[in-house]
Short mmCIF file of C-alpha atoms in Angstrom, two decimals:
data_model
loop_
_atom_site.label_atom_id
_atom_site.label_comp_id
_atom_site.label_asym_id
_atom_site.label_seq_id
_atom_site.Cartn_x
_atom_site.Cartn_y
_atom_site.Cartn_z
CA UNK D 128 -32.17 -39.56 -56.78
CA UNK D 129 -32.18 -41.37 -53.26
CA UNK D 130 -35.74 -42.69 -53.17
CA UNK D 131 -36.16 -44.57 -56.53
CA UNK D 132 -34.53 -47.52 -54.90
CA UNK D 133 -36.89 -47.35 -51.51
CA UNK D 134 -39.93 -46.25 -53.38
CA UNK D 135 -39.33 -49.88 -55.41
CA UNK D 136 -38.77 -52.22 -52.47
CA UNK D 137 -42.07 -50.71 -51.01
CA UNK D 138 -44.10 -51.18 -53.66
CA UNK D 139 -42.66 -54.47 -55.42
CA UNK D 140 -41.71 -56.26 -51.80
CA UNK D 141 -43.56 -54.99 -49.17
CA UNK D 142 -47.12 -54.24 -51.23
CA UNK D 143 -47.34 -51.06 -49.54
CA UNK D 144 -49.95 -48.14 -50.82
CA UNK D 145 -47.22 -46.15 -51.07
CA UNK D 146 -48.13 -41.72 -51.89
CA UNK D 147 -44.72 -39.62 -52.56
CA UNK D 148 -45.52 -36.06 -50.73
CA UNK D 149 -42.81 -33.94 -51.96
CA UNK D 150 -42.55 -31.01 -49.69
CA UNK D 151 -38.79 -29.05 -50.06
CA UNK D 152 -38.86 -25.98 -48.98
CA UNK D 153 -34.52 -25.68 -48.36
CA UNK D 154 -33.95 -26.45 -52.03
CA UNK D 155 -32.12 -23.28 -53.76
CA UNK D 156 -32.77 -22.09 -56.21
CA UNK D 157 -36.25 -22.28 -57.50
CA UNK D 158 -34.54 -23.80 -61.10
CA UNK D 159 -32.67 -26.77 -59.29
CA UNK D 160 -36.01 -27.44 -57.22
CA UNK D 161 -38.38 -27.82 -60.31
CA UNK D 162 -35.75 -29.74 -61.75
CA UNK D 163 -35.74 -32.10 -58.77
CA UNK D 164 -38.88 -32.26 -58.16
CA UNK D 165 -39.82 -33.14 -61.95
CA UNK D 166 -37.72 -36.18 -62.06
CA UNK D 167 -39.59 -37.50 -59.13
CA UNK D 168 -42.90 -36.55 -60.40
CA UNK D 169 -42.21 -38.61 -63.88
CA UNK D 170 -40.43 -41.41 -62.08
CA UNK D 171 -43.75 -41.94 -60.00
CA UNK D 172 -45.98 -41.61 -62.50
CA UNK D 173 -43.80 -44.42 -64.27
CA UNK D 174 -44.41 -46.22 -61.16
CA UNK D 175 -48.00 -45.65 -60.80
CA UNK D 176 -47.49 -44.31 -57.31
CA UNK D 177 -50.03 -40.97 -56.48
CA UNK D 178 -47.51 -37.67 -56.08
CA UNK D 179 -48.29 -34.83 -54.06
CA UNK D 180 -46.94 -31.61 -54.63
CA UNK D 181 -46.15 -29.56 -51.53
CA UNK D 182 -45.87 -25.89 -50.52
CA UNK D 183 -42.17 -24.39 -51.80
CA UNK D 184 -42.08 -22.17 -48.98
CA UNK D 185 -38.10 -20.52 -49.11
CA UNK D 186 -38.97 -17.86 -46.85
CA UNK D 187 -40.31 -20.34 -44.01
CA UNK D 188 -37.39 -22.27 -44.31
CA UNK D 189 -35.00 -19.27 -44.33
CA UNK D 190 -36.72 -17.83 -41.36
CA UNK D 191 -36.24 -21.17 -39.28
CA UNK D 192 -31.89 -21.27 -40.14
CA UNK D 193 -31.53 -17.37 -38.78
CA UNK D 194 -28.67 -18.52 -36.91
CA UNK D 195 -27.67 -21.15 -38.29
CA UNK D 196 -26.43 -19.81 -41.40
CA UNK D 197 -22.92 -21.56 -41.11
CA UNK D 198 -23.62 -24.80 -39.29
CA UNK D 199 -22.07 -27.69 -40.62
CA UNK D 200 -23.82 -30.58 -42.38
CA UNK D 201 -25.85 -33.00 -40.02
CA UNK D 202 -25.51 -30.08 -37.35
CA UNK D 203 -28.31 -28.07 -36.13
CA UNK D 204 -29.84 -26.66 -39.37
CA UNK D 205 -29.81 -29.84 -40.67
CA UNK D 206 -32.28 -30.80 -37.48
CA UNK D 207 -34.12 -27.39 -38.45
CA UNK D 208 -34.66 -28.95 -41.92
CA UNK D 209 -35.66 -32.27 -41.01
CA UNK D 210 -38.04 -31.36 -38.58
CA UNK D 211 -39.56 -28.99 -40.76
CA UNK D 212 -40.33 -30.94 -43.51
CA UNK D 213 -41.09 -34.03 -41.34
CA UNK D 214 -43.84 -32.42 -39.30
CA UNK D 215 -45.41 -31.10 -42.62
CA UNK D 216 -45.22 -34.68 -44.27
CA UNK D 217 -46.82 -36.29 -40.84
CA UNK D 218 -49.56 -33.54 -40.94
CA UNK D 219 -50.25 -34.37 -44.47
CA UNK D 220 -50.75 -38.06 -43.28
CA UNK D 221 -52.58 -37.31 -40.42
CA UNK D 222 -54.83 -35.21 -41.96
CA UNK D 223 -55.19 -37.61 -45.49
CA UNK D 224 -55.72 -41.21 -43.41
CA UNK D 225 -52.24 -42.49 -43.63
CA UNK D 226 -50.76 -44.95 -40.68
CA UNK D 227 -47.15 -44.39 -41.60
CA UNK D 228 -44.77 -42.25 -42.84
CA UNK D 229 -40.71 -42.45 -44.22
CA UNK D 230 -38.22 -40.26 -45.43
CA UNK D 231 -35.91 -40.98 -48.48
CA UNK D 232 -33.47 -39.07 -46.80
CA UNK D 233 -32.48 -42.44 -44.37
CA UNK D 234 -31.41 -43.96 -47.74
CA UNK D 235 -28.26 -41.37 -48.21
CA UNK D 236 -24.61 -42.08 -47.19
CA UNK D 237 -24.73 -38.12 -46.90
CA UNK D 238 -27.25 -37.87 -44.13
CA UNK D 239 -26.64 -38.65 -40.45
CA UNK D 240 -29.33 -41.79 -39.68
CA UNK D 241 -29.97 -41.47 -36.11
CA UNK D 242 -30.52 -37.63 -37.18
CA UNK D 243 -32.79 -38.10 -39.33
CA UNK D 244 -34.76 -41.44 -37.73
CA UNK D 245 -35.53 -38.65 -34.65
CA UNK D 246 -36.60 -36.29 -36.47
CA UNK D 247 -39.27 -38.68 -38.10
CA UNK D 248 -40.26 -40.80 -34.46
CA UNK D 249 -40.74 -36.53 -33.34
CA UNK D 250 -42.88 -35.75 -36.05
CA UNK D 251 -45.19 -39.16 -36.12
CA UNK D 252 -45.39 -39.46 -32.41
CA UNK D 253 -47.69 -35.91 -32.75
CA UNK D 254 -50.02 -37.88 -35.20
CA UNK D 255 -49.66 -41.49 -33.68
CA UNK D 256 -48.15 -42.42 -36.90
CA UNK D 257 -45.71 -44.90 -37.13
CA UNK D 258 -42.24 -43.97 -38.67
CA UNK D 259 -40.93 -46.83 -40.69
CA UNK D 260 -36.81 -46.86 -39.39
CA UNK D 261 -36.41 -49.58 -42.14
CA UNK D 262 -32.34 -50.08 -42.90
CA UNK D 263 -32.45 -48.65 -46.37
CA UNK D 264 -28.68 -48.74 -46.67
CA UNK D 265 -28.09 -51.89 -47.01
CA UNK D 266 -25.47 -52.93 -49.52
CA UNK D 267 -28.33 -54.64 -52.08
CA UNK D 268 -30.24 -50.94 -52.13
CA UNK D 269 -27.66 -48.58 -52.27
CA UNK D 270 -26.92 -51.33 -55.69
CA UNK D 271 -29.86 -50.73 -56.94
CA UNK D 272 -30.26 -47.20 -56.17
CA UNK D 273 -27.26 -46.46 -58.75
CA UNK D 274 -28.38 -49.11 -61.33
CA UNK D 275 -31.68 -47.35 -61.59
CA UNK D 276 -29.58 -43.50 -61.63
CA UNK D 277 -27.88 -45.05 -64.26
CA UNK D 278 -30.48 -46.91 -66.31
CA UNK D 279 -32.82 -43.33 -66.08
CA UNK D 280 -29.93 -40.96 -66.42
CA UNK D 281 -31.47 -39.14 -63.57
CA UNK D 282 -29.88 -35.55 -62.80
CA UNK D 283 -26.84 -36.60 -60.50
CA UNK D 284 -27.66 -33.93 -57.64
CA UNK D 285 -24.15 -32.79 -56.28
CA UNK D 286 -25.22 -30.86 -53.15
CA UNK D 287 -27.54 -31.35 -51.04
CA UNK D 288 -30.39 -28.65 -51.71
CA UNK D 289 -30.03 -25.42 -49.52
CA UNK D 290 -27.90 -22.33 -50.35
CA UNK D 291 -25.92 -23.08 -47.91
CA UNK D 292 -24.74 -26.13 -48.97
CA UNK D 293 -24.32 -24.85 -52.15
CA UNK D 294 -21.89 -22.11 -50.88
CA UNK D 295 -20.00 -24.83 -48.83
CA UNK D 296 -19.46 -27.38 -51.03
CA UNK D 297 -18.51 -24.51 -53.99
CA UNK D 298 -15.81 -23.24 -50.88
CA UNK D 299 -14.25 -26.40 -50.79
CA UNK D 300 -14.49 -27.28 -54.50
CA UNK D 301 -12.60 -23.91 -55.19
CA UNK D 302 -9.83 -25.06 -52.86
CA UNK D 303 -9.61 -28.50 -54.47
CA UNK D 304 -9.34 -26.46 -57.63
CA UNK D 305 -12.90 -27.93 -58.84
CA UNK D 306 -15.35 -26.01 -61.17
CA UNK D 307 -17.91 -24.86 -59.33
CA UNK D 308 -21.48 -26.57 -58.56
CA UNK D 309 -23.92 -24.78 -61.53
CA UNK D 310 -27.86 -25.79 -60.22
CA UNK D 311 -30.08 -27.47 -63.01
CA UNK D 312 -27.16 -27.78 -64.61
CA UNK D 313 -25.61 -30.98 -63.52
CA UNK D 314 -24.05 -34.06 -65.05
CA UNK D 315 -26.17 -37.25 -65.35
CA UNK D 316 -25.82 -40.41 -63.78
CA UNK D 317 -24.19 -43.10 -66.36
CA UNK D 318 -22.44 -45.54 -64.91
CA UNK D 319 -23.43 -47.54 -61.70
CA UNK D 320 -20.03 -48.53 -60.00
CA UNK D 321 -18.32 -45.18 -60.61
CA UNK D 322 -21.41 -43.30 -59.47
CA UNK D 323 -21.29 -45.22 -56.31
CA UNK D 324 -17.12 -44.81 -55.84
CA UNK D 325 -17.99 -41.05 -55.67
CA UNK D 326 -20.51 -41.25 -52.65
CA UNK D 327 -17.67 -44.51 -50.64
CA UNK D 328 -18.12 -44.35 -47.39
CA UNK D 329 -14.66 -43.97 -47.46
CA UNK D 330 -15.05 -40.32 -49.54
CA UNK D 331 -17.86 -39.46 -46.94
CA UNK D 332 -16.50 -40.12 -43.68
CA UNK D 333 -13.55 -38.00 -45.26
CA UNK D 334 -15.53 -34.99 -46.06
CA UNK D 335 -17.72 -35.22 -42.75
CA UNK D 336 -13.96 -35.65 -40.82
CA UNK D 337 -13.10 -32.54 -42.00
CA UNK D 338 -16.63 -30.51 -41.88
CA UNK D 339 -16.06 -28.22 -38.15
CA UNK D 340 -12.68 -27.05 -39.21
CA UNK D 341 -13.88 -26.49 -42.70
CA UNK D 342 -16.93 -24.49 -41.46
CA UNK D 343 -14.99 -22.67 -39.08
CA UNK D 344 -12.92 -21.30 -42.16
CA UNK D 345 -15.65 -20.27 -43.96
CA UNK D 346 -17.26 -18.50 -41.23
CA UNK D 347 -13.81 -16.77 -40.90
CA UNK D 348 -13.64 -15.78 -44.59
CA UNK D 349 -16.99 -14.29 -44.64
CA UNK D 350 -16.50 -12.68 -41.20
CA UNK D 351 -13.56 -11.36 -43.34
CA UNK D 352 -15.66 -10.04 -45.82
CA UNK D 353 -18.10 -8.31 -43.88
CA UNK D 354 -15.77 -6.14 -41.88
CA UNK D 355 -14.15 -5.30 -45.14
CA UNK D 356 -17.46 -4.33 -46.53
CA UNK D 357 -18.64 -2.06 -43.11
CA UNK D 358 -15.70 -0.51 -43.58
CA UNK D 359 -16.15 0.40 -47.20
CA UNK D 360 -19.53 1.51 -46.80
CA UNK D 361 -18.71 3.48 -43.89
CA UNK D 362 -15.64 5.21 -45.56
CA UNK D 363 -17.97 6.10 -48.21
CA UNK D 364 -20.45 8.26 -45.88
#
């Protein structure tokens, strides 16, 4: 739901030949990705704008966070994911003729910038692409990104694609004493100024004040868990 906004400026303002090359691996589960990635697919061909399905390749992905399992957002496997899915989109233009490359992921209040901006200069520098570090946050398209949610009822995404987001943000939704996050199954976006009062600056920099403590305590709780568990399974032998 972040790039219908960007995708428009490009090809309205700027007159770029723009190609969308969806490549996801993180996104869990494999319901919530087709979902996902079949809004963007219809929305382009609306467009007229050429979409390219990439490789869903979980077990890639999975194999890159060993380790990382309970970093907090915009920490380290967030760098993982980037750079994963930024080196496979500059291949893809390297190897198909394109001269730059961008990320939707620089429009989202949710996403570090200057985390995301490296991880795109990394990836084009090994192609001599350039990486367009447009401001795609400005107030007029983060507008216009919720008046086109709205006017499309797109699937309001409420996490941001891996498990392990998932399992966070359903850790901290239980404590709030919220329903938890179903995938695919999702409200839709309605209405443009209450959509954006959910995403305020104001509620982020809240949530991303608290994320070390609040991924400390869940790496405690599971810790928890697993000794419980070892020492189930080894009472039973």
């Amino acid at each position: 739901d972040e790039w219908y906004a960007m995708i428009e400026e490009m090809v309205e303002k700027q007159d770029a030949d723009v190609t969308i090359f969806f490549y996801n691996p993180n996104i869990h589960p494999r319901a919530e990705y087709e979902l996902r990635k079949r809004e963007n697919e219809e929305y382009a061909r609306r467009l007229g704008v050429p979409f390219v399905d990439g490789d869903y390749d979980p077990d890639e992905w999975y194999k890159r966070a060993r380790g990382m399992e309970f970093s907090p957002e915009r920490g380290s496997r967030c760098t993982m994911c980037f750079d994963m899915r930024m080196d496979r989109t500059a291949l893809y233009a390297h190897e198909w003729g394109f001269s730059h490359i961008a990320t939707t992921n620089s429009t989202s209040r949710w996403k570090d910038e200057q985390q995301v901006d490296d991880s795109g200069r990394r990836a084009a520098a090994k192609y001599d692409l350039t990486y367009m570090d447009d401001d795609w946050k400005t107030d007029v398209m983060t507008a216009r990104k919720y008046e086109i949610n709205a006017q499309q009822s797109f699937y309001k995404q409420e996490y941001c694609g891996c498990s392990f987001s998932l399992r966070d943000n359903n850790f901290h939704r239980a404590k709030e004493g919220l329903d938890p996050i179903k995938p695919a199954q999702g409200d839709v976006y309605s209405d443009p100024l209450a959509d954006a009062a959910e995403e305020s600056p104001e509620v982020v920099d809240a949530f991303f004040r608290d994320a070390p403590a609040f991924s400390e305590e869940l790496r405690g709780v599971y810790k928890t868990r697993r000794r419980a568990r070892d020492a189930s399974v080894s009472g039973n032998n």
